[in-house]
Amino acid sequence: MKPYVILSAAMTLDGKIATETGSSNISGEKDLERVHELRKECDAIMVGIGTVLADDPRLTVHKVDASPEDNPVRVVVDSKCRTPIAARITNKDARTIIAGANEYKYEFIVSDRYDTFTKRGVDFFWSGDKRVDLVSLMNYLHEEGIEKLMLEGGATLNFSMIKAGLIDEIRLCVAPMVVGGANAKTLFDGDGYPLMDLAVKLELVDSYLLEKDLILTYKVIK
Ligand SMILES: NC(=O)c1ccc[n+]([C@@H]2O[C@H](COP(=O)([O-])OP(=O)(O)OC[C@H]3O[C@@H](n4cnc5c(N)ncnc54)[C@H](OP(=O)(O)O)[C@@H]3O)[C@@H](O)[C@H]2O)c1
């Protein structure tokens, strides 16, 4: 069993979710409100460690009216437990789970960093050898009561999740901007598929304009 997974992202017309230097303010204010309403509907939000290191997100509901109970559980996919002690995702606003990989577990749990995180209430889940096993993580989160999970990137984790067949829906804000840059992150990076025939197929189920941004909803065809 796994949660229903909605990938939520904002990208430029050329498919970039950040510039080469890591700037990622893409959505308009109305779109941010839409995203925070979606956060409110979800039981958990998950990001990769690359996103935590680049953006230091809070991953709480703060752009729309909300109470502390509306904040979803926050999950960081972080094999080597590189999440900084001061990362905002570990504050007390909501439960935080760091998902690490077994190879790095023992060295980490004898460290001061582990003590600091656990004193702050951060939980850990271990799976996979050198990298987090996303299927096991989804099973665990479902057992923890997470029925709807919002995946908020970034590019590497998005591709691993879709390749593993774990994404059910994609909600995308396409901003009318072009930023270019061969090394700028796109919506899905990772290893990619060698042939178009292997591409994950999608069905467009909704589209509308929100001020200048185009909002698209796709279901993943399984
Ligand atoms: N515009 C948007 O909507 C949006 C949203 C989110 C992020 N972003 C941007 O995306 C960028 C970050 O993307 P990113 O690709 O560098 O990082 P990422 O996808 O956030 O995190 C990737 C990291 O997750 C860890 N990981 C652990 N297990 C994994 C697995 N099974 N599959 C994949 N990853 C796994 C890996 O590090 P370890 O091996 O150390 O575990 C991997 O390097 C930032 O620039 C951020 O601003 C944009």
Coordinates of C-alpha atoms and ligand atoms in Angstrom, one line a residue:
M1 CA 0.0 0.0 0.0
K2 CA 1.1 3.5 -0.7
P3 CA -0.2 7.1 -0.4
Y4 CA -1.8 8.8 -3.4
V5 CA 1.1 10.9 -4.7
I6 CA 0.6 14.3 -6.3
L7 CA 3.7 15.9 -7.8
S8 CA 3.4 19.7 -7.5
A9 CA 5.9 22.0 -9.2
A10 CA 6.3 25.4 -11.0
M11 CA 8.4 25.6 -14.1
T12 CA 9.2 28.0 -16.9
L13 CA 8.0 27.4 -20.4
D14 CA 11.4 25.8 -21.2
G15 CA 10.8 23.2 -18.4
K16 CA 13.2 24.7 -15.8
I17 CA 12.3 24.5 -12.1
A18 CA 15.3 26.6 -11.1
T19 CA 18.0 28.7 -12.8
E20 CA 21.6 27.4 -13.1
T21 CA 22.5 29.4 -10.0
G22 CA 19.5 27.9 -8.0
S23 CA 17.0 30.7 -8.1
S24 CA 13.5 29.2 -8.1
N25 CA 10.9 31.9 -7.6
I26 CA 8.7 31.0 -10.5
S27 CA 5.1 31.1 -9.3
G28 CA 2.9 34.2 -9.0
E29 CA 1.3 35.1 -5.7
K30 CA -2.0 33.5 -6.6
D31 CA -0.3 30.3 -7.6
L32 CA 1.5 30.1 -4.3
E33 CA -1.9 30.4 -2.6
R34 CA -3.1 27.5 -4.8
V35 CA -0.1 25.4 -3.7
H36 CA -0.6 26.1 -0.1
E37 CA -4.3 25.1 -0.4
L38 CA -3.0 21.8 -1.8
R39 CA -0.5 21.4 1.1
K40 CA -3.5 21.8 3.4
E41 CA -5.3 18.9 1.7
C42 CA -2.3 16.6 2.0
D43 CA -1.1 14.5 4.9
A44 CA 2.5 14.9 4.0
I45 CA 4.9 16.8 1.8
M46 CA 8.1 15.2 0.6
V47 CA 11.3 16.7 -0.9
G48 CA 14.8 15.6 -1.7
I49 CA 17.9 16.7 0.2
G50 CA 18.9 18.8 -2.9
T51 CA 15.9 21.0 -2.4
V52 CA 16.5 21.4 1.3
L53 CA 20.1 22.4 0.7
A54 CA 19.2 24.8 -2.2
D55 CA 16.0 26.5 -0.8
D56 CA 15.8 25.8 3.0
P57 CA 12.0 25.4 2.7
R58 CA 9.6 25.4 5.7
L59 CA 7.0 23.3 3.9
T60 CA 4.2 24.6 6.1
V61 CA 0.9 26.1 5.2
H62 CA 1.5 29.9 5.6
K63 CA 0.2 31.6 2.4
V64 CA -3.5 30.9 3.2
D65 CA -5.6 30.8 6.4
A66 CA -4.5 27.7 8.3
S67 CA -4.1 26.4 11.8
P68 CA -1.0 24.4 13.0
E69 CA -2.9 21.1 12.5
D70 CA -3.2 21.9 8.8
N71 CA 0.6 21.6 8.4
P72 CA 1.4 18.2 6.7
V73 CA 4.1 15.9 7.9
R74 CA 7.4 16.8 6.3
V75 CA 9.6 14.1 4.7
V76 CA 13.2 14.6 3.5
V77 CA 14.7 12.0 1.2
D78 CA 18.3 12.2 2.5
S79 CA 20.3 9.0 2.2
K80 CA 23.4 10.3 4.1
C81 CA 21.4 12.5 6.5
R82 CA 23.0 15.7 5.3
T83 CA 20.0 17.8 6.4
P84 CA 21.5 20.8 8.2
I85 CA 20.8 21.1 12.0
A86 CA 19.5 24.6 11.3
A87 CA 17.3 23.6 8.4
R88 CA 13.8 25.2 8.7
I89 CA 12.2 21.9 7.8
T90 CA 13.2 20.6 11.3
N91 CA 11.5 23.4 13.2
K92 CA 8.6 22.5 15.6
D93 CA 5.8 23.7 13.2
A94 CA 5.1 20.1 12.1
R95 CA 6.4 16.6 12.4
T96 CA 9.5 15.9 10.3
I97 CA 10.8 12.5 9.1
I98 CA 14.2 12.1 7.6
A99 CA 14.5 9.1 5.3
G100 CA 18.1 7.8 5.2
A101 CA 19.8 4.8 3.7
N102 CA 21.1 1.8 5.7
E103 CA 24.8 2.2 4.8
Y104 CA 24.9 5.6 6.6
K105 CA 22.7 4.6 9.6
Y106 CA 25.1 3.4 12.2
E107 CA 27.7 6.2 11.7
F108 CA 24.9 8.7 12.0
I109 CA 23.0 7.4 15.0
V110 CA 26.2 7.6 17.2
S111 CA 26.8 11.2 16.2
D112 CA 25.8 14.4 18.1
R113 CA 23.7 15.4 15.1
Y114 CA 21.4 12.4 15.7
D115 CA 21.0 13.4 19.3
T116 CA 20.2 17.0 18.3
F117 CA 17.6 16.0 15.7
T118 CA 15.9 13.4 18.0
K119 CA 15.7 15.9 20.9
R120 CA 14.0 18.3 18.5
G121 CA 11.4 15.5 17.7
V122 CA 12.7 14.6 14.2
D123 CA 11.9 11.0 13.3
F124 CA 14.0 8.7 11.1
F125 CA 13.2 5.9 8.6
W126 CA 15.9 3.7 7.2
S127 CA 15.7 1.8 3.9
G128 CA 17.8 0.9 0.9
D129 CA 21.5 0.3 0.7
K130 CA 23.3 3.4 -0.4
R131 CA 20.1 5.3 -1.5
V132 CA 16.7 5.5 0.0
D133 CA 14.3 2.8 -1.2
L134 CA 11.3 4.8 -2.3
V135 CA 8.9 1.9 -2.4
S136 CA 9.7 1.0 1.2
L137 CA 9.4 4.6 2.2
M138 CA 5.9 4.9 0.6
N139 CA 4.8 1.7 2.4
Y140 CA 6.1 3.1 5.7
L141 CA 4.4 6.5 5.2
H142 CA 1.1 4.7 4.4
E143 CA 1.4 2.7 7.6
E144 CA 2.0 6.0 9.4
G145 CA -1.5 7.2 8.2
I146 CA -0.3 9.2 5.2
E147 CA -3.0 8.8 2.5
K148 CA -2.3 11.8 0.3
L149 CA 1.3 12.9 -0.3
M150 CA 2.5 16.0 -2.1
L151 CA 5.9 15.6 -3.8
E152 CA 7.5 19.0 -4.1
G153 CA 10.7 18.1 -6.0
G154 CA 13.3 18.5 -6.9
A155 CA 14.4 17.2 -10.3
T156 CA 16.3 14.1 -9.2
L157 CA 13.7 12.8 -6.8
N158 CA 10.9 13.6 -9.2
F159 CA 12.4 11.3 -11.8
S160 CA 13.2 8.5 -9.4
M161 CA 9.6 8.7 -8.1
I162 CA 8.0 8.6 -11.6
K163 CA 10.3 5.8 -12.8
A164 CA 9.3 3.7 -9.8
G165 CA 5.7 4.2 -10.7
L166 CA 5.0 6.0 -7.5
I167 CA 3.4 9.3 -8.9
D168 CA -0.3 9.3 -9.5
E169 CA -0.9 12.9 -10.5
I170 CA 1.1 16.0 -11.6
R171 CA -0.1 19.5 -10.9
L172 CA 2.0 22.0 -12.7
C173 CA 2.3 25.8 -12.9
V174 CA 3.8 26.8 -16.2
A175 CA 5.0 30.4 -15.9
P176 CA 5.3 32.5 -19.1
M177 CA 9.1 32.8 -18.8
V178 CA 12.1 31.3 -20.5
V179 CA 15.3 31.1 -18.5
G180 CA 17.5 28.6 -20.5
G181 CA 20.7 27.1 -19.2
A182 CA 21.9 23.6 -20.1
N183 CA 22.6 22.9 -16.4
A184 CA 19.4 24.4 -15.0
K185 CA 17.3 21.8 -13.3
T186 CA 14.2 20.6 -15.2
L187 CA 11.0 19.1 -13.9
F188 CA 12.5 15.6 -14.2
D189 CA 16.3 15.0 -14.4
G190 CA 17.8 11.7 -13.2
D191 CA 19.1 9.2 -15.7
G192 CA 16.1 9.6 -18.1
Y193 CA 14.9 7.0 -20.6
P194 CA 16.9 6.2 -23.7
L195 CA 13.9 5.9 -26.0
M196 CA 10.6 7.9 -26.3
D197 CA 8.7 4.6 -26.4
L198 CA 9.7 4.1 -22.7
A199 CA 8.4 7.6 -21.7
V200 CA 5.9 7.7 -18.8
K201 CA 2.5 8.5 -20.5
L202 CA 0.2 11.1 -19.0
E203 CA -3.4 12.3 -19.5
L204 CA -4.3 16.0 -19.3
V205 CA -7.4 16.2 -17.0
D206 CA -7.5 20.0 -16.3
S207 CA -6.1 23.2 -17.5
Y208 CA -6.8 26.9 -16.7
L209 CA -5.1 30.3 -16.5
L210 CA -4.4 31.7 -13.0
E211 CA -3.4 35.3 -13.7
K212 CA -0.4 34.9 -16.1
D213 CA 0.3 31.3 -15.1
L214 CA -1.0 28.2 -16.8
I215 CA -2.1 25.5 -14.4
L216 CA -2.1 21.9 -15.7
T217 CA -3.2 18.7 -14.1
Y218 CA -2.2 15.3 -15.5
K219 CA -3.0 11.8 -14.3
V220 CA -0.2 9.3 -14.8
I221 CA -1.3 6.4 -17.0
K222 CA -0.3 3.1 -15.4
Ligands
LIG1 N1 10.2 25.1 -9.1 C1 9.8 24.1 -8.3 O1 8.6 23.8 -8.2 C2 10.8 23.4 -7.4 C3 10.4 22.5 -6.4 C4 11.4 21.9 -5.7 C5 12.7 22.0 -6.0 N2 13.1 22.9 -7.0 C6 14.5 23.1 -7.3 O2 15.1 21.8 -7.5 C7 16.5 21.9 -7.2 C8 16.9 20.6 -6.4 O3 16.7 19.5 -7.2 P1 17.8 18.3 -7.2 O4 17.6 17.4 -8.3 O5 19.2 19.0 -7.1 O6 17.6 17.7 -5.8 P2 16.4 16.8 -5.1 O7 15.6 16.1 -6.2 O8 15.6 17.7 -4.2 O9 17.1 15.8 -4.2 C9 17.9 14.8 -4.8 C10 18.7 14.0 -3.8 O10 17.8 13.2 -3.0 C11 18.6 12.1 -2.5 N3 17.9 10.8 -2.7 C12 17.9 9.8 -1.8 N4 17.3 8.7 -2.3 C13 16.9 9.0 -3.6 C14 16.3 8.3 -4.6 N5 15.9 7.0 -4.4 N6 16.1 8.9 -5.8 C15 16.5 10.2 -6.0 N7 17.1 10.9 -5.1 C16 17.3 10.4 -3.8 C17 19.9 12.1 -3.3 O11 20.9 12.6 -2.4 P3 21.6 11.5 -1.4 O12 22.2 10.5 -2.3 O13 22.6 12.3 -0.6 O14 20.5 11.0 -0.6 C18 19.6 13.1 -4.4 O15 20.8 13.7 -4.8 C19 16.7 23.2 -6.4 O16 17.3 24.1 -7.3 C20 15.3 23.6 -6.1 O17 15.2 25.0 -6.1 C21 12.2 23.6 -7.7

